[in-house]
Short mmCIF file of C-alpha atoms and ligand atoms in Angstrom, two decimals:
data_model
loop_
_atom_site.label_atom_id
_atom_site.label_comp_id
_atom_site.label_asym_id
_atom_site.label_seq_id
_atom_site.Cartn_x
_atom_site.Cartn_y
_atom_site.Cartn_z
CA MET A 8 0.03 0.00 -0.01
CA ILE A 9 1.29 3.39 -0.98
CA LEU A 10 -0.37 6.15 1.07
CA PRO A 11 -0.05 9.92 0.71
CA VAL A 12 -0.72 11.95 3.88
CA ALA A 13 -1.58 15.57 3.07
CA SER A 14 -0.47 18.42 5.30
CA LEU A 15 1.41 16.28 7.82
CA LEU A 16 3.78 19.08 8.82
CA PRO A 17 2.64 22.47 10.08
CA PRO A 18 4.06 25.46 8.14
CA ALA A 19 6.38 26.40 11.08
CA LEU A 20 8.22 22.98 10.92
CA ILE A 21 8.54 23.23 7.19
CA GLU A 22 10.08 26.66 7.59
CA SER A 23 12.53 25.37 10.24
CA CYS A 24 13.70 22.59 7.85
CA ARG A 25 14.18 25.18 5.06
CA GLN A 26 16.22 27.39 7.25
CA LEU A 27 18.50 24.56 8.23
CA ALA A 28 18.83 23.57 4.57
CA SER A 29 20.04 27.03 3.63
CA ASP A 30 23.17 26.46 5.71
CA ASP A 31 25.64 24.52 3.44
CA SER A 32 27.92 23.90 6.41
CA LEU A 33 25.38 21.52 7.89
CA PHE A 34 25.42 19.22 4.79
CA VAL A 35 27.53 16.32 3.76
CA ASP A 36 27.62 13.93 0.79
CA GLY A 37 24.68 11.61 0.96
CA ARG A 38 26.85 8.59 0.17
CA SER A 39 28.18 8.61 3.75
CA THR A 40 24.96 6.70 4.91
CA ALA A 41 24.54 4.50 1.85
CA GLY A 42 25.29 0.85 1.44
CA TRP A 43 27.99 -0.26 -1.11
CA HIS A 44 25.48 -0.63 -4.03
CA ALA A 45 23.55 2.51 -3.24
CA LYS A 46 26.83 4.45 -2.98
CA ARG A 47 27.13 4.21 -6.75
CA LEU A 48 23.63 5.53 -7.33
CA LYS A 49 23.18 8.14 -4.66
CA HIS A 50 23.93 11.74 -5.52
CA ASN A 51 22.53 14.16 -2.95
CA LEU A 52 23.28 16.05 0.25
CA GLN A 53 22.34 15.10 3.76
CA ALA A 54 22.24 17.04 7.01
CA ARG A 55 24.98 15.70 9.19
CA PRO A 56 24.42 15.03 12.86
CA SER A 57 24.60 18.34 14.81
CA ALA A 58 22.84 19.97 17.68
CA PRO A 59 20.43 22.21 15.69
CA VAL A 60 19.54 19.23 13.36
CA ALA A 61 19.00 16.85 16.31
CA THR A 62 16.70 19.18 18.00
CA LEU A 63 14.57 19.59 14.99
CA MET A 64 14.57 15.93 14.13
CA LYS A 65 13.25 15.06 17.63
CA GLN A 66 10.32 17.48 17.13
CA LEU A 67 9.67 16.02 13.70
CA MET A 68 9.71 12.43 14.92
CA ALA A 69 7.00 13.19 17.57
CA THR A 70 4.83 14.92 14.97
CA ILE A 71 5.18 12.00 12.50
CA SER A 72 4.72 9.05 14.90
CA GLY A 73 1.82 10.84 16.67
CA HIS A 74 -0.17 11.47 13.54
CA GLU A 75 -3.47 9.66 13.48
CA LEU A 76 -3.17 8.32 9.88
CA ILE A 77 0.41 7.18 10.40
CA GLN A 78 -0.59 5.39 13.50
CA ALA A 79 -3.47 3.62 11.74
CA ALA A 80 -1.57 2.82 8.49
CA ALA A 81 1.90 2.05 9.79
CA ARG A 82 1.44 1.00 13.46
CA PRO A 83 4.98 2.32 14.09
CA LYS A 84 7.04 0.61 16.82
CA HIS A 85 9.94 3.00 16.11
CA ILE A 86 10.99 5.58 13.52
CA ILE A 87 14.40 4.16 12.92
CA ARG A 88 16.03 7.07 11.11
CA LEU A 89 15.06 10.49 9.98
CA LEU A 90 17.25 12.39 7.49
CA LEU A 91 17.05 15.81 5.94
CA SER A 92 18.08 15.40 2.27
CA ARG A 93 18.80 18.07 -0.27
CA TYR A 94 18.94 17.62 -4.04
CA ASP A 95 20.41 20.52 -5.83
CA GLU A 96 20.35 20.94 -9.66
CA GLY A 97 21.73 17.80 -11.33
CA MET A 98 21.34 15.53 -8.26
CA HIS A 99 19.38 12.34 -8.23
CA TYR A 100 19.22 8.90 -6.58
CA GLY A 101 19.27 5.87 -8.96
CA ASN A 102 16.89 2.80 -8.72
CA HIS A 103 17.61 1.08 -5.39
CA VAL A 104 15.94 -0.78 -2.51
CA ASP A 105 16.44 0.47 1.01
CA ASP A 106 18.52 -1.51 3.53
CA ALA A 107 16.43 -4.23 5.23
CA ILE A 108 18.10 -3.59 8.61
CA MET A 109 19.14 -0.19 9.88
CA ASP A 110 20.65 0.36 13.32
CA GLY A 111 19.72 -3.21 14.22
CA GLN A 112 16.08 -2.86 13.24
CA ARG A 113 14.00 -4.22 10.41
CA THR A 114 12.72 -1.55 8.10
CA ASP A 115 9.02 -2.22 7.12
CA LEU A 116 7.92 1.12 5.73
CA SER A 117 9.79 4.05 4.15
CA PHE A 118 8.51 7.49 3.95
CA THR A 119 9.39 10.87 2.20
CA ILE A 120 8.12 14.18 3.46
CA PHE A 121 8.22 16.82 0.70
CA LEU A 122 9.46 20.19 1.94
CA SER A 123 9.80 22.21 -1.33
CA ASP A 124 6.87 23.72 -3.20
CA PRO A 125 6.47 21.48 -6.29
CA ASP A 126 6.51 24.55 -8.55
CA SER A 127 9.87 25.61 -7.23
CA TYR A 128 11.75 22.71 -8.89
CA ASP A 129 11.71 20.56 -12.00
CA GLY A 130 12.36 16.84 -11.93
CA GLY A 131 13.07 15.20 -8.66
CA GLU A 132 10.01 12.98 -8.70
CA LEU A 133 10.06 9.98 -6.43
CA VAL A 134 9.33 7.01 -8.72
CA ILE A 135 8.26 3.79 -7.13
CA ASP A 136 8.45 0.62 -9.10
CA GLU A 137 5.20 -1.34 -8.88
CA PRO A 138 4.42 -4.66 -10.74
CA ALA A 139 2.13 -2.86 -13.26
CA ALA A 140 4.00 0.34 -13.74
CA GLU A 141 6.39 2.92 -12.38
CA ARG A 142 4.58 5.63 -10.43
CA PRO A 143 6.03 9.17 -10.03
CA PHE A 144 5.24 11.20 -6.86
CA LYS A 145 5.79 14.94 -6.25
CA LEU A 146 3.67 16.02 -3.41
CA ALA A 147 2.94 19.44 -1.86
CA ALA A 148 5.18 20.85 0.72
CA GLY A 149 4.44 19.26 4.17
CA ALA A 150 2.87 16.13 2.62
CA LEU A 151 4.23 12.65 3.42
CA LEU A 152 4.34 9.59 1.19
CA LEU A 153 4.40 6.20 3.00
CA TYR A 154 5.39 3.14 0.97
CA PRO A 155 6.68 -0.33 1.62
CA SER A 156 10.51 -0.60 2.19
CA ASN A 157 10.78 -3.58 -0.10
CA THR A 158 10.13 -1.61 -3.33
CA LEU A 159 12.71 -0.52 -5.89
CA HIS A 160 12.47 3.28 -6.10
CA GLN A 161 14.47 6.23 -7.45
CA VAL A 162 14.62 10.01 -7.43
CA MET A 163 14.69 11.48 -10.82
CA PRO A 164 17.34 14.20 -11.57
CA VAL A 165 16.59 17.67 -10.48
CA THR A 166 16.76 19.92 -13.54
CA ARG A 167 15.88 23.28 -11.90
CA GLY A 168 15.81 24.49 -8.33
CA GLN A 169 16.19 22.50 -5.24
CA ARG A 170 14.33 19.44 -3.79
CA LEU A 171 14.33 19.34 -0.08
CA VAL A 172 12.81 16.24 1.66
CA LEU A 173 12.87 14.27 4.94
CA VAL A 174 13.38 10.64 4.48
CA GLY A 175 12.75 7.98 7.19
CA TRP A 176 12.09 4.40 7.97
CA ILE A 177 9.60 2.74 10.31
CA ARG A 178 9.74 -0.53 12.13
CA SER A 179 6.12 -1.55 12.40
CA LEU A 180 4.48 -3.60 15.15
CA ILE A 181 2.79 -5.54 12.29
CA ARG A 182 5.31 -7.28 10.04
CA GLU A 183 2.98 -8.51 7.32
CA PRO A 184 1.74 -5.85 4.89
CA ALA A 185 -1.61 -7.69 4.32
CA GLN A 186 -2.33 -7.72 8.07
CA ARG A 187 -1.38 -4.05 8.36
CA GLU A 188 -3.76 -3.15 5.52
CA LEU A 189 -6.57 -5.18 7.16
CA LEU A 190 -6.11 -3.30 10.42
CA PHE A 191 -5.97 -0.07 8.56
CA ASP A 192 -9.41 -0.85 6.87
CA LEU A 193 -10.78 -1.90 10.24
CA GLU A 194 -9.57 1.31 11.81
CA ARG A 195 -11.42 3.34 9.08
CA SER A 196 -14.60 1.29 9.68
CA ILE A 197 -14.35 2.08 13.35
CA ALA A 198 -13.99 5.78 12.70
CA GLN A 199 -17.16 5.67 10.42
CA VAL A 200 -19.27 3.78 12.86
CA ARG A 201 -18.09 6.12 15.67
CA SER A 202 -18.97 9.24 13.70
CA ALA A 203 -22.36 7.79 12.75
CA GLY A 204 -23.11 7.36 16.51
CA ASP A 205 -25.83 5.29 18.09
CA GLN A 206 -24.27 1.93 17.27
CA ALA A 207 -22.61 1.18 20.59
CA ASP A 208 -22.79 -2.58 20.33
CA THR A 209 -21.37 -2.69 16.86
CA LEU A 210 -18.59 -0.36 17.90
CA ALA A 211 -17.78 -2.52 20.89
CA LEU A 212 -17.45 -5.60 18.69
CA LEU A 213 -15.28 -3.85 16.15
CA LEU A 214 -12.96 -2.53 18.97
CA LYS A 215 -12.81 -6.09 20.38
CA THR A 216 -11.82 -7.38 17.00
CA ARG A 217 -9.16 -4.70 16.55
CA SER A 218 -7.75 -5.46 19.98
CA ASN A 219 -7.61 -9.14 19.42
CA LEU A 220 -6.12 -8.89 15.94
CA LEU A 221 -3.35 -6.77 17.32
CA ARG A 222 -2.76 -9.18 20.16
CA MET A 223 -2.56 -12.04 17.50
CA TRP A 224 -0.27 -10.23 15.11
CA ALA A 225 1.74 -7.64 17.03
CA ASP A 226 5.42 -8.43 16.59
CA ASP A 227 6.87 -6.49 19.53
NI1 LIG B 10 15.50 4.77 -0.78
#
């Protein structure tokens, strides 16, 4: 399941990221965190660990993991890593799959949060390889795209302007994508029944089912 989440970041957090991104001294070659294969494909810049970056990343992690839709769709146990990446003109990231294990944890879901206005740069689409076709994504500033970590994907060359994004990985409590999707559907049904009101018994049974599926499937 590929899920876009609109307006995940408030404007103030987008602005803080952009301000950091304007300081070249905070950035290093993105190849520093890539595996041996990805090193040959990766051409971007990444914010290196530093106090201002760490403070902002902590705030961002809380916003992302606390978001209702992320909770329902990803069931995050941890956000494993969060990186601020910058693609200046000519930069790109060739077709690759993300590392299965990062910092000792399995990566189940990957996400990209777009921070630049789509009109401010050309190229730079995130292209995800699906069985039927390749799908390009270029979302509004502040929107997040959640996708399975087991896909091949690439970032097309930026031909004008600058593409600023946050990229991260989630270790989910639910390992199996099909089970995660079923819980997501159930969560949405619960929300619909709750907003309709006056169906207390149905709601109680749905909540019981959610609880017991989580108990059966949670890989904690
Ligand atoms: Ni990737």
